Coordinates of C-alpha atoms and ligand atoms in Angstrom, one line a residue:
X1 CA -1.3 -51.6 -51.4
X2 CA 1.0 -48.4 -50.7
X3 CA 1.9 -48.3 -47.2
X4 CA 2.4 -44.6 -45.4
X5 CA 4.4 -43.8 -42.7
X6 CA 3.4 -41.5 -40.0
X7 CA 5.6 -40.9 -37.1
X8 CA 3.8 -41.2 -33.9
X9 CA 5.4 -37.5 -32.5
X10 CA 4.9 -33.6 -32.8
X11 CA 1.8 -33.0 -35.1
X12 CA 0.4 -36.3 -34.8
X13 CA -1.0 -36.1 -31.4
X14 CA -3.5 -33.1 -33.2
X15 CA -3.9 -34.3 -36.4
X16 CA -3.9 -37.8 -36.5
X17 CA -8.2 -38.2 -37.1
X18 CA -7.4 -36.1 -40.5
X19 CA -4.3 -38.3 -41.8
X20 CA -5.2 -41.4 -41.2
X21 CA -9.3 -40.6 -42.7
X22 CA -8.1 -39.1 -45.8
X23 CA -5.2 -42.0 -46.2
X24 CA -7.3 -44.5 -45.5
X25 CA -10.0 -43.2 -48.2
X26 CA -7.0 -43.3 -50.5
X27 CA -6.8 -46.7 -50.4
X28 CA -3.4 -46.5 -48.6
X29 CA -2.4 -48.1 -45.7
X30 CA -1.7 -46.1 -42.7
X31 CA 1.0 -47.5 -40.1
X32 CA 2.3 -45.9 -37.0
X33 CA 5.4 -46.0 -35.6
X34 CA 5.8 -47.4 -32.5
X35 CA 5.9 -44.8 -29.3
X36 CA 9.1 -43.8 -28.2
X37 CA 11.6 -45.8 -26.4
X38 CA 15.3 -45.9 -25.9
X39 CA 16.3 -47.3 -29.2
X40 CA 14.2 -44.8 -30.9
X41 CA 15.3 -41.6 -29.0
X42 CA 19.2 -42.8 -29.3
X43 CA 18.5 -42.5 -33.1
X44 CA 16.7 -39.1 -33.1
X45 CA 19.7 -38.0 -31.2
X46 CA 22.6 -39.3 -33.4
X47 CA 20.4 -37.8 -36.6
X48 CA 19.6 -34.4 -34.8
X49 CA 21.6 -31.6 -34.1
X50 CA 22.6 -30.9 -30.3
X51 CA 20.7 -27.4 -30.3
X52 CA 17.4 -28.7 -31.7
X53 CA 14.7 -29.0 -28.9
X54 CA 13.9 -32.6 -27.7
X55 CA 10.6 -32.9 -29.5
X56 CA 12.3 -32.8 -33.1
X57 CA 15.1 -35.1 -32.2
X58 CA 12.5 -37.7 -30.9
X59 CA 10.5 -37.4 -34.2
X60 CA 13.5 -37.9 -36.4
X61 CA 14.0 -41.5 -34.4
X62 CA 10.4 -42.0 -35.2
X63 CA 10.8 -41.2 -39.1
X64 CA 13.9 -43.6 -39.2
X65 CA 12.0 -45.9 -37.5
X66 CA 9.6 -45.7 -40.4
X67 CA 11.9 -45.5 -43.8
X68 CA 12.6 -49.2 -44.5
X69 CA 9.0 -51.0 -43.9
X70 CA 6.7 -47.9 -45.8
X71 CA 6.1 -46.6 -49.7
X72 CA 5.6 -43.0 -48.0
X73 CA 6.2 -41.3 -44.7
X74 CA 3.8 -38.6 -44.2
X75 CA 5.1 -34.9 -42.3
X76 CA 2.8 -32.1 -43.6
X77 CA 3.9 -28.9 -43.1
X78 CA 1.8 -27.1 -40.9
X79 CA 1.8 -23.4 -41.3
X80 CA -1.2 -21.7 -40.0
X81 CA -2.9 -24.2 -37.4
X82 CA -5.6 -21.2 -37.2
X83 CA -6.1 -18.1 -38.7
X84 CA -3.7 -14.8 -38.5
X85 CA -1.0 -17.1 -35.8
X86 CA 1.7 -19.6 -37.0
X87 CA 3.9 -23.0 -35.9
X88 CA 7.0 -22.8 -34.7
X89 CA 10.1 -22.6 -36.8
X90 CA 11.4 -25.8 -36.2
X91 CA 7.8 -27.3 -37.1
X92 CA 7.4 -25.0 -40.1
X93 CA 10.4 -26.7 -41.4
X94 CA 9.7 -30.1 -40.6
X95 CA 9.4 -32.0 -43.9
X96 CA 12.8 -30.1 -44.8
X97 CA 14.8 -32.0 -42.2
X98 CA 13.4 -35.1 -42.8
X99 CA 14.3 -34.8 -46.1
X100 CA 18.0 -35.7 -45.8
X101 CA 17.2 -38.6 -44.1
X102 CA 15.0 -40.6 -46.6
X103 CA 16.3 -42.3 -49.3
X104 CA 14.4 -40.6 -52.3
X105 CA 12.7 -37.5 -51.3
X106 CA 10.5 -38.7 -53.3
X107 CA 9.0 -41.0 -50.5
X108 CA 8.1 -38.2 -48.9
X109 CA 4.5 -36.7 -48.5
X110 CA 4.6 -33.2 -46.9
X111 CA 1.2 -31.7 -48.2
X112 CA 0.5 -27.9 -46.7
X113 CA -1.8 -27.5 -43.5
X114 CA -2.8 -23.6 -43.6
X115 CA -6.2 -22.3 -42.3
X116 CA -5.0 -18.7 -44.6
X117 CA -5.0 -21.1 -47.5
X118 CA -7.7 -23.4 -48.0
X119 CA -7.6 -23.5 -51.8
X120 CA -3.8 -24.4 -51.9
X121 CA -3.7 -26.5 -49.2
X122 CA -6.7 -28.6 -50.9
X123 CA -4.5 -28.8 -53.8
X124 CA -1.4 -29.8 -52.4
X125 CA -4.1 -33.1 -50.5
X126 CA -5.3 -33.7 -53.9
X127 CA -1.6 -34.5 -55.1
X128 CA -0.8 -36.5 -52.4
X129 CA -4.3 -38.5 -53.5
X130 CA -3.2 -38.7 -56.8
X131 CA 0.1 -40.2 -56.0
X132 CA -1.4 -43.0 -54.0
X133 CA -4.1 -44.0 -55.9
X134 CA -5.1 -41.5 -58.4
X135 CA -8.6 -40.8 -57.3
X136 CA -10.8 -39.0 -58.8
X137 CA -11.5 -35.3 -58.2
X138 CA -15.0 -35.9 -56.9
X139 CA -13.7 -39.0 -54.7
X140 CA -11.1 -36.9 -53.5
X141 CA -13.3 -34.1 -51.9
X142 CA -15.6 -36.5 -50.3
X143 CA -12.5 -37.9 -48.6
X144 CA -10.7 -34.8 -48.1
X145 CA -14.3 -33.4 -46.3
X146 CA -14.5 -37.1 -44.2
X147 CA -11.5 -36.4 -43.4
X148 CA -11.5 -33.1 -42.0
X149 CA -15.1 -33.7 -40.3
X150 CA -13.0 -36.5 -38.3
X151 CA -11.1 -34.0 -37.2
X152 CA -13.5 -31.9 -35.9
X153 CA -15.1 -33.9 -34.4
X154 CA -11.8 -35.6 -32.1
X155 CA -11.0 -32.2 -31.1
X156 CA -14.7 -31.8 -30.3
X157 CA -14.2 -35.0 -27.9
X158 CA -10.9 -33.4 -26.0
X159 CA -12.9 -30.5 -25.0
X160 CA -14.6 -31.0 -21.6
X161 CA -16.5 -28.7 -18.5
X162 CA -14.8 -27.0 -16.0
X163 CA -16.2 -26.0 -13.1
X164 CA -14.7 -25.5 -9.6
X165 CA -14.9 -28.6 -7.3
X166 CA -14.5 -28.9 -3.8
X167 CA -11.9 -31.5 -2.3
X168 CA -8.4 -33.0 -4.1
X169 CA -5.7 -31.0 -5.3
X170 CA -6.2 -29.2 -8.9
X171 CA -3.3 -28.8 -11.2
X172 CA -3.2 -27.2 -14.6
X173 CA -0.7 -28.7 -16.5
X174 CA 0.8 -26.5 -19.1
X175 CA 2.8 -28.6 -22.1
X176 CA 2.4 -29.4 -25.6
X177 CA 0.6 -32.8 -26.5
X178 CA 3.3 -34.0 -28.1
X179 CA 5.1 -33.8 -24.7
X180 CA 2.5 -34.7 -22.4
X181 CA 1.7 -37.9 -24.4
X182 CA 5.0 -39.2 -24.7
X183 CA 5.2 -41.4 -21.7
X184 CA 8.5 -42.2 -22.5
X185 CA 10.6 -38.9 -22.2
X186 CA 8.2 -37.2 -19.2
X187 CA 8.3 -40.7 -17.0
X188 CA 4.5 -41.1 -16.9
X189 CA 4.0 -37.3 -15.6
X190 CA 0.2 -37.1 -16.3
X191 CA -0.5 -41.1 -15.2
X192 CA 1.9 -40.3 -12.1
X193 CA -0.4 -37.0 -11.3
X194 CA -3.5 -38.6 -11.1
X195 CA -2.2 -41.9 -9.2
X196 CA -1.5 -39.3 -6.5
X197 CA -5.7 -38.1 -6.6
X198 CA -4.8 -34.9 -8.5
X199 CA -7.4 -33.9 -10.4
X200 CA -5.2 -32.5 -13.7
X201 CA -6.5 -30.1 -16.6
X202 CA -5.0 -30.2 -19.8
X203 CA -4.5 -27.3 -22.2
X204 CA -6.0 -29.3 -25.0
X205 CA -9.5 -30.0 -22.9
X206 CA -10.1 -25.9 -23.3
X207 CA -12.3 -24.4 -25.9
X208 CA -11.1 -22.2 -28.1
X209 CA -13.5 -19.5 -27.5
X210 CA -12.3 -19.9 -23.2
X211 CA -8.8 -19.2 -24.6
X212 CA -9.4 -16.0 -26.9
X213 CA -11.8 -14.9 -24.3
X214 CA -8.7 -15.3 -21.9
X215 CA -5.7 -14.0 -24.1
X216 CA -8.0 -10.5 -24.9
X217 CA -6.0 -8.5 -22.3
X218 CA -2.9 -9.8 -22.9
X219 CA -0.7 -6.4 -24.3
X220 CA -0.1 -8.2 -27.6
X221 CA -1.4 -11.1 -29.8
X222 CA 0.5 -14.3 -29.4
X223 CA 2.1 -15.0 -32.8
X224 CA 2.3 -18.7 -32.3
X225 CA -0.8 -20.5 -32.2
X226 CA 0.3 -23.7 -30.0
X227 CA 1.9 -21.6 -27.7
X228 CA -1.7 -19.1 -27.5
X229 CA -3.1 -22.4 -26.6
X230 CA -0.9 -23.2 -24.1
X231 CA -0.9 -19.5 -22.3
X232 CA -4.9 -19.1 -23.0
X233 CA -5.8 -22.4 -21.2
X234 CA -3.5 -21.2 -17.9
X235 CA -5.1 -18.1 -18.2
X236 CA -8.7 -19.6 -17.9
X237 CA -7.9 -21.5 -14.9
X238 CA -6.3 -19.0 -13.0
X239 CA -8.7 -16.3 -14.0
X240 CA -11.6 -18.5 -13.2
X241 CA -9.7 -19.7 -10.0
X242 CA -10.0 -23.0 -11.0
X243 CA -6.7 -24.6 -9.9
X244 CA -4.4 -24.8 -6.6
X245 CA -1.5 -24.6 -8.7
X246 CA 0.2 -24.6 -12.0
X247 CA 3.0 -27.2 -13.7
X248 CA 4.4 -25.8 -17.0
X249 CA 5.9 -28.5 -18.9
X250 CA 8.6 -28.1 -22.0
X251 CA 11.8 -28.8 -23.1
X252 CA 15.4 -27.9 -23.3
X253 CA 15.7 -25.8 -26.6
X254 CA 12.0 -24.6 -27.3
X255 CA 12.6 -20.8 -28.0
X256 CA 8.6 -20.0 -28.0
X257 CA 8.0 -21.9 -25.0
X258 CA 10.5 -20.2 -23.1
X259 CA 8.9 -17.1 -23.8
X260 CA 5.3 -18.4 -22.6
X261 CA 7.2 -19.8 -19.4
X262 CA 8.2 -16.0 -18.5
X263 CA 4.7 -14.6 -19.6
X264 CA 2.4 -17.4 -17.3
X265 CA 5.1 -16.8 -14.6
X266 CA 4.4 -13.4 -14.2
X267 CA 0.5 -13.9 -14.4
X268 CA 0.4 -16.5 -11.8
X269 CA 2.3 -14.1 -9.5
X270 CA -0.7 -11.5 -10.2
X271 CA -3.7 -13.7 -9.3
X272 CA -2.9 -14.1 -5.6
X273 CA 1.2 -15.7 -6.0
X274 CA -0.8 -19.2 -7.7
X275 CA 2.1 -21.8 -6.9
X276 CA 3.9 -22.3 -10.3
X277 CA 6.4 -25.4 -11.1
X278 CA 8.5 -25.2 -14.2
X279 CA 9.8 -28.8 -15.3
X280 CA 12.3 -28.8 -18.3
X281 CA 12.7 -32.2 -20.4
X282 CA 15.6 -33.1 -22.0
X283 CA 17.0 -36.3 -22.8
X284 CA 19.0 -36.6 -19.6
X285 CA 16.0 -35.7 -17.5
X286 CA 16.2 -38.6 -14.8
X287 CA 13.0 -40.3 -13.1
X288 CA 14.3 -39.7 -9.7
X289 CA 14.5 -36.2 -9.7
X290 CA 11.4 -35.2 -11.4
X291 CA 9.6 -37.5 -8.8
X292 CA 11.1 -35.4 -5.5
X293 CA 10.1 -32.5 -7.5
X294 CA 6.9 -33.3 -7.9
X295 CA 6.4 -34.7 -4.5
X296 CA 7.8 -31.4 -3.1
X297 CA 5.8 -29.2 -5.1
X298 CA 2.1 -31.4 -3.9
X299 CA 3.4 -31.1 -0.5
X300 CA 3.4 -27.7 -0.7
X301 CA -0.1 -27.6 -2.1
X302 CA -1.4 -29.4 0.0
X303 CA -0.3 -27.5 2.9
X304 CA -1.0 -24.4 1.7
X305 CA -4.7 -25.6 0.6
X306 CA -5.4 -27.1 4.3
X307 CA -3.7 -23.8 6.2
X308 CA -6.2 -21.2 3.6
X309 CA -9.4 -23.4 4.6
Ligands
SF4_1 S1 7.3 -25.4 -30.0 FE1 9.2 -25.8 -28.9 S2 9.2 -27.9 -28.5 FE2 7.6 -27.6 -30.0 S3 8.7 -28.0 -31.9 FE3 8.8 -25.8 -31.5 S4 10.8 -25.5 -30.5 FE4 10.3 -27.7 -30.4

């Protein structure tokens, strides 16, 4: 049976449902690398260059990770997530830096994901399909439709009701998935939140309609369509004065999130000075200090939350 790789980083934490269906119906066999630790990030570090933001260099420890125990390793490349708004550089040329470090490029499966291009991108899945088991055209669009209704439907499951609640602090946390779910580079941020009877919303939980409805004033489109997410989802809290405050989560080296960091800044400070806490990841990020951080920035909340009532 051919074994495929996927790295368990970046574009895996939104598209997992659709690889894994549509491999699976391939007849491959789909294995995960396993989430980050110390070994893994010391790798993606050595293979990465110093500039490149944190998120990358993690996944390149989770490719090499990968290389000797799979036939494949899976990194589409992901160019329009949804219509008219891109991915980043750096994730637009993904399956290029991975490249260097397989063996045979060959082993490498890097089919297009482009919501612009559904006839090309259904191509390029149908060559992966015929390199794993050569299924038949007509099998292949069952599988290729499974897969994508999976996919749907997982994002349909993230999505949840907000509606302002009485009691407990509520904090918006601002960060890619890719970030949020690593428990490994942000120390258990999200687990730590809640431990501490926060009630936390996630950018991913929003609907998409909330966050066009919510972006509409902005003075121009957002170009990037993770980072629309990110910005749109703030922007429905605060407008809806859902939240006591506002965490905005990235890392050290992410151009377009540095941008988003300036533009939600300046927003909060609009809607009545909403408390706003900016933590930066990088690799040296220490547990200790992000945890007096955090603990400062509740206490303030909480303050400020019993001294308005
Ligand atoms: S959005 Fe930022 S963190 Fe994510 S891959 Fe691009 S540069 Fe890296």
């Amino acid at each position: 049976m051919i074994i495929v790789g996927v790295p368990r980083a970046l574009l895996y934490y939104y598209y997992f449902p659709f690889w894994k269906t549509f491999l699976e119906s391939c007849g491959a066999k789909v294995i995960l690398s396993p989430p980050t630790n110390k070994r893994l990030l010391e790798k993606g570090l050595e293979l990465a260059e110093s500039e490149i933001c944190l998120p990358v260099k993690v996944f390149l420890g989770h490719v090499q990770s990968l290389i000797s125990q799979v036939d494949f390793v899976l990194v589409p490349r992901v160019v329009k997530p949804e219509r008219r708004s891109y991915s980043c550089p750096k994730l637009l040329g993904l399956p290029d830096m991975v490249k260097t470090l397989l063996p045979s490029p060959s082993a490498l499966l890097f089919p297009l994901q482009d919501r612009d291009r559904k006839k090309e991108m259904a191509e390029e899945w149908f060559e992966v399909a015929r390199k794993l088991k050569g299924l038949s055209f007509w099998k292949f669009k069952r599988a290729y439709w499974e897969a994508l209704k999976a996919q749907k439907k997982a994002e349909k499951e993230k999505k949840r009701d907000f509606y302002p609640r009485n009691g407990g602090l509520k904090i918006g946390l601002v960060g890619h998935p890719y970030i949020l779910n690593d428990t490994y580079i942000t120390h258990s941020l999200v687990k730590r939140l809640r431990e501490r009877g926060v009630y936390v919303y996630l950018s991913e939980e929003v609907e998409s309609s909330q966050i066009r409805k919510a972006t509409r004033k902005l003075p121009k489109p957002i170009f990037w369509s993770y980072e629309k997410e990110l910005v749109g989802s703030a922007l429905f809290w605060i407008q809806n004065k859902l939240i006591d405050g506002l965490i905005m989560v990235y890392s050290f080296g992410c151009g377009p999130d540095s941008l988003t960091q300036v533009l939600l800044e300046t927003e909060a400070f609009k809607y009545g000075e909403l408390p706003f806490l900016n933590l930066v990841f990088d690799e040296h990020t220490s547990e200790a200090g992000l945890l007096t951080r955090l603990e400062a920035f509740l206490d303030m909340l909480a303050w400020r939350k019993l001294n308005a009532s």
